[in-house]
């Protein structure tokens, strides 16, 4: 399932669960730290993460749930709704954009061979 599909599914599940408003935020990151010691490659790592946040209002009460890694949409909606029961009613304040926003990647990919060369 793509991020767009999971976001749409979360919004549909939130609405079906009685939320009068909801929004989804998702982020992904990939990093490849490389470590040198005495001008030699010591360690090369790769780290990838994905986060999903669901914010909703049910009966005017806000609820927020955050998950990292694979997400079971039903559980995320259930958590956000459970938390909403603990909050006082407040005005719904969604982000100004109602469309999907995609931000450009930051940084550039550099082949390991180039990193090793620079390390020397």
mmCIF file of N, CA and C in Angstrom:
data_model
loop_
_atom_site.group_PDB
_atom_site.id
_atom_site.type_symbol
_atom_site.label_atom_id
_atom_site.label_comp_id
_atom_site.label_asym_id
_atom_site.label_seq_id
_atom_site.Cartn_x
_atom_site.Cartn_y
_atom_site.Cartn_z
ATOM 1 N N UNK A 1 0.843 -1.171 0.000
ATOM 2 C CA UNK A 1 0.000 0.000 0.000
ATOM 3 C C UNK A 1 0.893 1.240 0.000
ATOM 4 N N UNK A 2 0.597 2.209 -0.867
ATOM 5 C CA UNK A 2 1.390 3.429 -0.912
ATOM 6 C C UNK A 2 0.957 4.368 0.201
ATOM 7 N N UNK A 3 1.777 5.399 0.460
ATOM 8 C CA UNK A 3 1.436 6.382 1.480
ATOM 9 C C UNK A 3 0.113 7.062 1.187
ATOM 10 N N UNK A 4 -0.118 7.421 -0.100
ATOM 11 C CA UNK A 4 -1.358 8.096 -0.466
ATOM 12 C C UNK A 4 -2.559 7.207 -0.164
ATOM 13 N N UNK A 5 -2.424 5.907 -0.445
ATOM 14 C CA UNK A 5 -3.516 4.984 -0.177
ATOM 15 C C UNK A 5 -3.758 4.844 1.320
ATOM 16 N N UNK A 6 -2.698 4.744 2.110
ATOM 17 C CA UNK A 6 -2.878 4.590 3.548
ATOM 18 C C UNK A 6 -3.446 5.867 4.168
ATOM 19 N N UNK A 7 -3.059 7.029 3.648
ATOM 20 C CA UNK A 7 -3.619 8.290 4.150
ATOM 21 C C UNK A 7 -5.111 8.351 3.846
ATOM 22 N N UNK A 8 -5.479 8.009 2.631
ATOM 23 C CA UNK A 8 -6.895 7.999 2.259
ATOM 24 C C UNK A 8 -7.667 7.004 3.113
ATOM 25 N N UNK A 9 -7.082 5.836 3.341
ATOM 26 C CA UNK A 9 -7.748 4.819 4.155
ATOM 27 C C UNK A 9 -7.941 5.316 5.585
ATOM 28 N N UNK A 10 -6.931 5.978 6.146
ATOM 29 C CA UNK A 10 -7.066 6.532 7.498
ATOM 30 C C UNK A 10 -8.185 7.560 7.567
ATOM 31 N N UNK A 11 -8.263 8.439 6.575
ATOM 32 C CA UNK A 11 -9.320 9.450 6.557
ATOM 33 C C UNK A 11 -10.699 8.813 6.440
ATOM 34 N N UNK A 12 -10.814 7.798 5.585
ATOM 35 C CA UNK A 12 -12.105 7.109 5.424
ATOM 36 C C UNK A 12 -12.510 6.382 6.704
ATOM 37 N N UNK A 13 -11.557 5.703 7.348
ATOM 38 C CA UNK A 13 -11.853 5.008 8.601
ATOM 39 C C UNK A 13 -12.235 5.985 9.712
ATOM 40 N N UNK A 14 -11.551 7.126 9.771
ATOM 41 C CA UNK A 14 -11.871 8.133 10.781
ATOM 42 C C UNK A 14 -13.294 8.634 10.579
ATOM 43 N N UNK A 15 -13.668 8.928 9.345
ATOM 44 C CA UNK A 15 -15.020 9.402 9.050
ATOM 45 C C UNK A 15 -16.054 8.328 9.406
ATOM 46 N N UNK A 16 -15.763 7.083 9.057
ATOM 47 C CA UNK A 16 -16.688 5.981 9.347
ATOM 48 C C UNK A 16 -16.819 5.742 10.859
ATOM 49 N N UNK A 17 -15.822 6.169 11.628
ATOM 50 C CA UNK A 17 -15.838 5.993 13.082
ATOM 51 C C UNK A 17 -16.452 7.182 13.801
ATOM 52 N N UNK A 18 -16.983 8.123 13.048
ATOM 53 C CA UNK A 18 -17.680 9.244 13.665
ATOM 54 C C UNK A 18 -16.898 10.533 13.769
ATOM 55 N N UNK A 19 -15.704 10.589 13.200
ATOM 56 C CA UNK A 19 -14.925 11.834 13.248
ATOM 57 C C UNK A 19 -15.535 12.838 12.277
ATOM 58 N N UNK A 20 -15.735 14.066 12.751
ATOM 59 C CA UNK A 20 -16.277 15.093 11.860
ATOM 60 C C UNK A 20 -15.187 15.806 11.071
ATOM 61 N N UNK A 21 -13.924 15.654 11.481
ATOM 62 C CA UNK A 21 -12.803 16.237 10.745
ATOM 63 C C UNK A 21 -11.560 15.407 11.057
ATOM 64 N N UNK A 22 -10.665 15.319 10.085
ATOM 65 C CA UNK A 22 -9.435 14.554 10.304
ATOM 66 C C UNK A 22 -8.384 14.993 9.299
ATOM 67 N N UNK A 23 -7.120 14.800 9.672
ATOM 68 C CA UNK A 23 -6.012 15.045 8.753
ATOM 69 C C UNK A 23 -4.898 14.071 9.067
ATOM 70 N N UNK A 24 -4.104 13.767 8.030
ATOM 71 C CA UNK A 24 -3.011 12.807 8.148
ATOM 72 C C UNK A 24 -1.722 13.486 7.734
ATOM 73 N N UNK A 25 -0.675 13.268 8.514
ATOM 74 C CA UNK A 25 0.667 13.734 8.183
ATOM 75 C C UNK A 25 1.546 12.499 8.082
ATOM 76 N N UNK A 26 2.373 12.445 7.036
ATOM 77 C CA UNK A 26 3.298 11.331 6.884
ATOM 78 C C UNK A 26 4.676 11.857 6.531
ATOM 79 N N UNK A 27 5.688 11.181 7.033
ATOM 80 C CA UNK A 27 7.055 11.565 6.685
ATOM 81 C C UNK A 27 7.889 10.309 6.495
ATOM 82 N N UNK A 28 8.895 10.444 5.646
ATOM 83 C CA UNK A 28 9.840 9.364 5.395
ATOM 84 C C UNK A 28 11.240 9.951 5.408
ATOM 85 N N UNK A 29 12.179 9.170 5.890
ATOM 86 C CA UNK A 29 13.569 9.621 5.831
ATOM 87 C C UNK A 29 14.476 8.433 5.556
ATOM 88 N N UNK A 30 15.571 8.720 4.915
ATOM 89 C CA UNK A 30 16.600 7.725 4.623
ATOM 90 C C UNK A 30 17.935 8.396 4.856
ATOM 91 N N UNK A 31 18.757 7.786 5.669
ATOM 92 C CA UNK A 31 20.100 8.324 5.888
ATOM 93 C C UNK A 31 21.107 7.182 5.802
ATOM 94 N N UNK A 32 22.303 7.537 5.387
ATOM 95 C CA UNK A 32 23.380 6.555 5.266
ATOM 96 C C UNK A 32 24.640 7.130 5.892
ATOM 97 N N UNK A 33 24.705 7.108 7.231
ATOM 98 C CA UNK A 33 25.922 7.597 7.886
ATOM 99 C C UNK A 33 27.111 6.710 7.553
ATOM 100 N N UNK A 34 28.241 7.350 7.370
ATOM 101 C CA UNK A 34 29.472 6.624 7.058
ATOM 102 C C UNK A 34 30.562 7.144 8.005
ATOM 103 N N UNK A 35 31.338 6.226 8.558
ATOM 104 C CA UNK A 35 32.344 6.580 9.543
ATOM 105 C C UNK A 35 33.719 6.142 9.059
ATOM 106 N N UNK A 36 34.690 7.030 9.251
ATOM 107 C CA UNK A 36 36.071 6.745 8.874
ATOM 108 C C UNK A 36 36.939 6.791 10.115
ATOM 109 N N UNK A 37 37.987 6.011 10.091
ATOM 110 C CA UNK A 37 38.988 6.046 11.145
ATOM 111 C C UNK A 37 40.338 5.881 10.461
ATOM 112 N N UNK A 38 41.253 6.788 10.729
ATOM 113 C CA UNK A 38 42.586 6.777 10.112
ATOM 114 C C UNK A 38 42.470 6.706 8.585
ATOM 115 N N UNK A 39 41.577 7.523 8.050
ATOM 116 C CA UNK A 39 41.342 7.621 6.597
ATOM 117 C C UNK A 39 40.912 6.304 5.955
ATOM 118 N N UNK A 40 40.344 5.413 6.741
ATOM 119 C CA UNK A 40 39.811 4.163 6.204
ATOM 120 C C UNK A 40 38.341 4.038 6.618
ATOM 121 N N UNK A 41 37.588 3.454 5.718
ATOM 122 C CA UNK A 41 36.180 3.227 6.009
ATOM 123 C C UNK A 41 36.060 2.286 7.198
ATOM 124 N N UNK A 42 35.398 2.745 8.237
ATOM 125 C CA UNK A 42 35.231 1.933 9.432
ATOM 126 C C UNK A 42 33.840 1.307 9.473
ATOM 127 N N UNK A 43 32.819 2.115 9.127
ATOM 128 C CA UNK A 43 31.457 1.615 9.261
ATOM 129 C C UNK A 43 30.547 2.355 8.296
ATOM 130 N N UNK A 44 29.632 1.621 7.674
ATOM 131 C CA UNK A 44 28.634 2.190 6.779
ATOM 132 C C UNK A 44 27.278 1.693 7.251
ATOM 133 N N UNK A 45 26.366 2.611 7.515
ATOM 134 C CA UNK A 45 25.046 2.250 8.007
ATOM 135 C C UNK A 45 23.980 2.757 7.046
ATOM 136 N N UNK A 46 22.799 2.223 7.200
ATOM 137 C CA UNK A 46 21.652 2.692 6.442
ATOM 138 C C UNK A 46 20.462 2.700 7.394
ATOM 139 N N UNK A 47 19.771 3.815 7.435
ATOM 140 C CA UNK A 47 18.645 3.948 8.343
ATOM 141 C C UNK A 47 17.463 4.562 7.597
ATOM 142 N N UNK A 48 16.326 3.881 7.642
ATOM 143 C CA UNK A 48 15.126 4.373 6.971
ATOM 144 C C UNK A 48 14.003 4.388 7.995
ATOM 145 N N UNK A 49 13.213 5.465 7.997
ATOM 146 C CA UNK A 49 12.090 5.532 8.918
ATOM 147 C C UNK A 49 10.886 6.156 8.231
ATOM 148 N N UNK A 50 9.729 5.802 8.736
ATOM 149 C CA UNK A 50 8.466 6.326 8.211
ATOM 150 C C UNK A 50 7.543 6.572 9.395
ATOM 151 N N UNK A 51 6.938 7.741 9.416
ATOM 152 C CA UNK A 51 6.025 8.077 10.491
ATOM 153 C C UNK A 51 4.682 8.527 9.948
ATOM 154 N N UNK A 52 3.629 8.222 10.690
ATOM 155 C CA UNK A 52 2.277 8.621 10.314
ATOM 156 C C UNK A 52 1.593 9.210 11.533
ATOM 157 N N UNK A 53 0.946 10.356 11.337
ATOM 158 C CA UNK A 53 0.193 11.013 12.396
ATOM 159 C C UNK A 53 -1.233 11.217 11.926
ATOM 160 N N UNK A 54 -2.183 10.871 12.775
ATOM 161 C CA UNK A 54 -3.599 11.105 12.502
ATOM 162 C C UNK A 54 -4.134 12.046 13.564
ATOM 163 N N UNK A 55 -4.694 13.144 13.118
ATOM 164 C CA UNK A 55 -5.349 14.082 14.038
ATOM 165 C C UNK A 55 -6.810 14.151 13.615
ATOM 166 N N UNK A 56 -7.700 13.967 14.587
ATOM 167 C CA UNK A 56 -9.123 13.997 14.264
ATOM 168 C C UNK A 56 -9.908 14.691 15.369
ATOM 169 N N UNK A 57 -11.142 15.014 15.041
ATOM 170 C CA UNK A 57 -12.078 15.577 16.011
ATOM 171 C C UNK A 57 -13.327 14.725 15.981
ATOM 172 N N UNK A 58 -13.729 14.249 17.150
ATOM 173 C CA UNK A 58 -14.981 13.495 17.272
ATOM 174 C C UNK A 58 -15.760 14.130 18.408
ATOM 175 N N UNK A 59 -17.014 14.458 18.134
ATOM 176 C CA UNK A 59 -17.851 15.190 19.090
ATOM 177 C C UNK A 59 -17.157 16.477 19.528
ATOM 178 N N UNK A 60 -16.411 17.093 18.608
ATOM 179 C CA UNK A 60 -15.717 18.346 18.884
ATOM 180 C C UNK A 60 -14.448 18.192 19.705
ATOM 181 N N UNK A 61 -14.093 16.987 20.045
ATOM 182 C CA UNK A 61 -12.918 16.729 20.887
ATOM 183 C C UNK A 61 -11.762 16.224 20.027
ATOM 184 N N UNK A 62 -10.573 16.837 20.169
ATOM 185 C CA UNK A 62 -9.433 16.418 19.344
ATOM 186 C C UNK A 62 -8.779 15.139 19.862
ATOM 187 N N UNK A 63 -8.300 14.344 18.935
ATOM 188 C CA UNK A 63 -7.541 13.147 19.269
ATOM 189 C C UNK A 63 -6.358 13.042 18.323
ATOM 190 N N UNK A 64 -5.243 12.555 18.819
ATOM 191 C CA UNK A 64 -4.019 12.484 18.032
ATOM 192 C C UNK A 64 -3.359 11.133 18.278
ATOM 193 N N UNK A 65 -2.932 10.495 17.196
ATOM 194 C CA UNK A 65 -2.197 9.234 17.315
ATOM 195 C C UNK A 65 -1.027 9.272 16.341
ATOM 196 N N UNK A 66 0.121 8.766 16.800
ATOM 197 C CA UNK A 66 1.346 8.761 16.000
ATOM 198 C C UNK A 66 1.896 7.345 15.976
ATOM 199 N N UNK A 67 2.373 6.935 14.806
ATOM 200 C CA UNK A 67 2.979 5.604 14.680
ATOM 201 C C UNK A 67 4.212 5.702 13.792
ATOM 202 N N UNK A 68 5.196 4.884 14.086
ATOM 203 C CA UNK A 68 6.406 4.788 13.269
ATOM 204 C C UNK A 68 6.496 3.378 12.728
ATOM 205 N N UNK A 69 6.856 3.264 11.463
ATOM 206 C CA UNK A 69 6.923 1.961 10.822
ATOM 207 C C UNK A 69 5.575 1.585 10.244
ATOM 208 N N UNK A 70 5.383 0.292 9.973
ATOM 209 C CA UNK A 70 4.112 -0.155 9.409
ATOM 210 C C UNK A 70 2.955 0.181 10.345
ATOM 211 N N UNK A 71 1.846 0.618 9.767
ATOM 212 C CA UNK A 71 0.711 1.084 10.551
ATOM 213 C C UNK A 71 -0.521 0.245 10.231
ATOM 214 N N UNK A 72 -1.213 -0.195 11.267
ATOM 215 C CA UNK A 72 -2.521 -0.804 11.080
ATOM 216 C C UNK A 72 -3.523 0.335 11.185
ATOM 217 N N UNK A 73 -4.127 0.741 10.062
ATOM 218 C CA UNK A 73 -5.006 1.910 10.061
ATOM 219 C C UNK A 73 -6.101 1.870 11.125
ATOM 220 N N UNK A 74 -6.707 0.711 11.329
ATOM 221 C CA UNK A 74 -7.788 0.613 12.313
ATOM 222 C C UNK A 74 -7.301 0.946 13.718
ATOM 223 N N UNK A 75 -6.107 0.476 14.069
ATOM 224 C CA UNK A 75 -5.572 0.729 15.416
ATOM 225 C C UNK A 75 -5.220 2.199 15.606
ATOM 226 N N UNK A 76 -4.690 2.829 14.560
ATOM 227 C CA UNK A 76 -4.342 4.244 14.664
ATOM 228 C C UNK A 76 -5.605 5.086 14.865
ATOM 229 N N UNK A 77 -6.648 4.782 14.121
ATOM 230 C CA UNK A 77 -7.924 5.500 14.273
ATOM 231 C C UNK A 77 -8.487 5.244 15.662
ATOM 232 N N UNK A 78 -8.445 4.006 16.104
ATOM 233 C CA UNK A 78 -8.966 3.651 17.430
ATOM 234 C C UNK A 78 -8.246 4.430 18.533
ATOM 235 N N UNK A 79 -6.912 4.540 18.426
ATOM 236 C CA UNK A 79 -6.134 5.284 19.434
ATOM 237 C C UNK A 79 -6.493 6.761 19.441
ATOM 238 N N UNK A 80 -6.604 7.356 18.240
ATOM 239 C CA UNK A 80 -6.937 8.780 18.164
ATOM 240 C C UNK A 80 -8.320 9.048 18.753
ATOM 241 N N UNK A 81 -9.270 8.178 18.460
ATOM 242 C CA UNK A 81 -10.627 8.359 19.003
ATOM 243 C C UNK A 81 -10.627 8.159 20.517
ATOM 244 N N UNK A 82 -9.893 7.170 21.008
ATOM 245 C CA UNK A 82 -9.808 6.952 22.458
ATOM 246 C C UNK A 82 -9.246 8.177 23.166
ATOM 247 N N UNK A 83 -8.212 8.774 22.591
ATOM 248 C CA UNK A 83 -7.622 9.971 23.209
ATOM 249 C C UNK A 83 -8.574 11.163 23.131
ATOM 250 N N UNK A 84 -9.395 11.212 22.091
ATOM 251 C CA UNK A 84 -10.320 12.343 21.965
ATOM 252 C C UNK A 84 -11.329 12.367 23.110
ATOM 253 N N UNK A 85 -11.659 11.208 23.670
ATOM 254 C CA UNK A 85 -12.621 11.176 24.770
ATOM 255 C C UNK A 85 -12.067 11.818 26.038
ATOM 256 N N UNK A 86 -10.751 11.948 26.115
ATOM 257 C CA UNK A 86 -10.115 12.548 27.295
ATOM 258 C C UNK A 86 -9.995 14.064 27.201
ATOM 259 N N UNK A 87 -10.222 14.625 26.013
ATOM 260 C CA UNK A 87 -10.019 16.055 25.795
ATOM 261 C C UNK A 87 -11.326 16.840 25.835
ATOM 262 N N UNK A 88 -11.180 18.118 26.113
ATOM 263 C CA UNK A 88 -12.320 19.027 26.081
ATOM 264 C C UNK A 88 -12.625 19.408 24.635
ATOM 265 N N UNK A 89 -13.876 19.704 24.325
ATOM 266 C CA UNK A 89 -14.202 20.147 22.961
ATOM 267 C C UNK A 89 -13.442 21.432 22.626
ATOM 268 N N UNK A 90 -13.066 21.550 21.362
ATOM 269 C CA UNK A 90 -12.393 22.758 20.891
ATOM 270 C C UNK A 90 -12.699 22.951 19.413
ATOM 271 N N UNK A 91 -12.392 24.125 18.930
ATOM 272 C CA UNK A 91 -12.626 24.451 17.534
ATOM 273 C C UNK A 91 -11.734 23.601 16.640
ATOM 274 N N UNK A 92 -12.316 23.104 15.564
ATOM 275 C CA UNK A 92 -11.544 22.313 14.600
ATOM 276 C C UNK A 92 -10.624 23.249 13.841
ATOM 277 N N UNK A 93 -9.331 22.961 13.850
ATOM 278 C CA UNK A 93 -8.349 23.765 13.126
ATOM 279 C C UNK A 93 -7.503 22.842 12.270
ATOM 280 N N UNK A 94 -7.891 22.714 11.016
ATOM 281 C CA UNK A 94 -7.126 21.907 10.075
ATOM 282 C C UNK A 94 -6.093 22.784 9.389
ATOM 283 N N UNK A 95 -5.086 22.161 8.795
ATOM 284 C CA UNK A 95 -4.096 22.925 8.039
ATOM 285 C C UNK A 95 -4.780 23.585 6.851
ATOM 286 N N UNK A 96 -4.207 24.662 6.357
ATOM 287 C CA UNK A 96 -4.819 25.434 5.279
ATOM 288 C C UNK A 96 -4.938 24.631 3.988
ATOM 289 N N UNK A 97 -4.002 23.762 3.716
ATOM 290 C CA UNK A 97 -4.007 22.990 2.474
ATOM 291 C C UNK A 97 -4.944 21.803 2.599
ATOM 292 N N UNK A 98 -5.781 21.605 1.598
ATOM 293 C CA UNK A 98 -6.660 20.441 1.593
ATOM 294 C C UNK A 98 -6.185 19.407 0.586
ATOM 295 N N UNK A 99 -5.038 19.656 -0.025
ATOM 296 C CA UNK A 99 -4.483 18.709 -0.993
ATOM 297 C C UNK A 99 -3.248 18.064 -0.398
ATOM 298 N N UNK A 100 -2.815 17.016 -1.026
ATOM 299 C CA UNK A 100 -1.606 16.345 -0.575
ATOM 300 C C UNK A 100 -0.399 17.203 -0.888
ATOM 301 N N UNK A 101 0.470 17.366 0.084
ATOM 302 C CA UNK A 101 1.691 18.133 -0.121
ATOM 303 C C UNK A 101 2.873 17.177 -0.134
ATOM 304 N N UNK A 102 3.685 17.318 -1.122
ATOM 305 C CA UNK A 102 4.908 16.524 -1.207
ATOM 306 C C UNK A 102 6.077 17.496 -1.208
ATOM 307 N N UNK A 103 6.974 17.301 -0.276
ATOM 308 C CA UNK A 103 8.123 18.171 -0.169
ATOM 309 C C UNK A 103 9.307 17.527 -0.867
ATOM 310 N N UNK A 104 10.163 18.332 -1.472
ATOM 311 C CA UNK A 104 11.304 17.761 -2.195
ATOM 312 C C UNK A 104 12.287 17.093 -1.237
ATOM 313 N N UNK A 105 13.004 16.116 -1.769
ATOM 314 C CA UNK A 105 14.045 15.469 -0.978
ATOM 315 C C UNK A 105 15.125 16.487 -0.660
ATOM 316 N N UNK A 106 15.709 16.339 0.511
ATOM 317 C CA UNK A 106 16.799 17.223 0.922
ATOM 318 C C UNK A 106 18.085 16.415 0.864
ATOM 319 N N UNK A 107 19.112 17.016 0.323
ATOM 320 C CA UNK A 107 20.391 16.314 0.212
ATOM 321 C C UNK A 107 20.479 15.616 -1.125
ATOM 322 N N UNK A 108 21.574 14.936 -1.308
ATOM 323 C CA UNK A 108 21.761 14.213 -2.558
ATOM 324 C C UNK A 108 22.396 12.868 -2.262
ATOM 325 N N UNK A 109 22.116 11.917 -3.119
ATOM 326 C CA UNK A 109 22.655 10.576 -2.961
ATOM 327 C C UNK A 109 24.086 10.551 -3.502
ATOM 328 N N UNK A 110 24.976 9.990 -2.706
ATOM 329 C CA UNK A 110 26.383 9.880 -3.105
ATOM 330 C C UNK A 110 26.766 8.411 -3.025
ATOM 331 N N UNK A 111 27.324 7.856 -4.104
ATOM 332 C CA UNK A 111 27.722 6.443 -4.075
ATOM 333 C C UNK A 111 28.786 6.188 -3.002
ATOM 334 N N UNK A 112 28.750 4.995 -2.422
ATOM 335 C CA UNK A 112 29.704 4.619 -1.369
ATOM 336 C C UNK A 112 31.140 4.768 -1.859
ATOM 337 N N UNK A 113 31.386 4.413 -3.108
ATOM 338 C CA UNK A 113 32.737 4.518 -3.647
ATOM 339 C C UNK A 113 33.252 5.960 -3.578
ATOM 340 N N UNK A 114 32.364 6.917 -3.859
ATOM 341 C CA UNK A 114 32.751 8.321 -3.800
ATOM 342 C C UNK A 114 33.044 8.737 -2.362
ATOM 343 N N UNK A 115 32.239 8.269 -1.420
ATOM 344 C CA UNK A 115 32.474 8.582 -0.016
ATOM 345 C C UNK A 115 33.823 8.032 0.448
ATOM 346 N N UNK A 116 34.142 6.800 0.041
ATOM 347 C CA UNK A 116 35.429 6.190 0.403
ATOM 348 C C UNK A 116 36.569 7.011 -0.200
ATOM 349 N N UNK A 117 36.409 7.417 -1.456
ATOM 350 C CA UNK A 117 37.428 8.233 -2.116
ATOM 351 C C UNK A 117 37.648 9.545 -1.376
ATOM 352 N N UNK A 118 36.555 10.193 -0.991
ATOM 353 C CA UNK A 118 36.679 11.447 -0.234
ATOM 354 C C UNK A 118 37.349 11.207 1.119
ATOM 355 N N UNK A 119 37.056 10.061 1.747
ATOM 356 C CA UNK A 119 37.641 9.749 3.036
ATOM 357 C C UNK A 119 39.146 9.558 2.988
ATOM 358 N N UNK A 120 39.653 9.141 1.819
ATOM 359 C CA UNK A 120 41.086 8.946 1.664
ATOM 360 C C UNK A 120 41.761 10.286 1.462
#
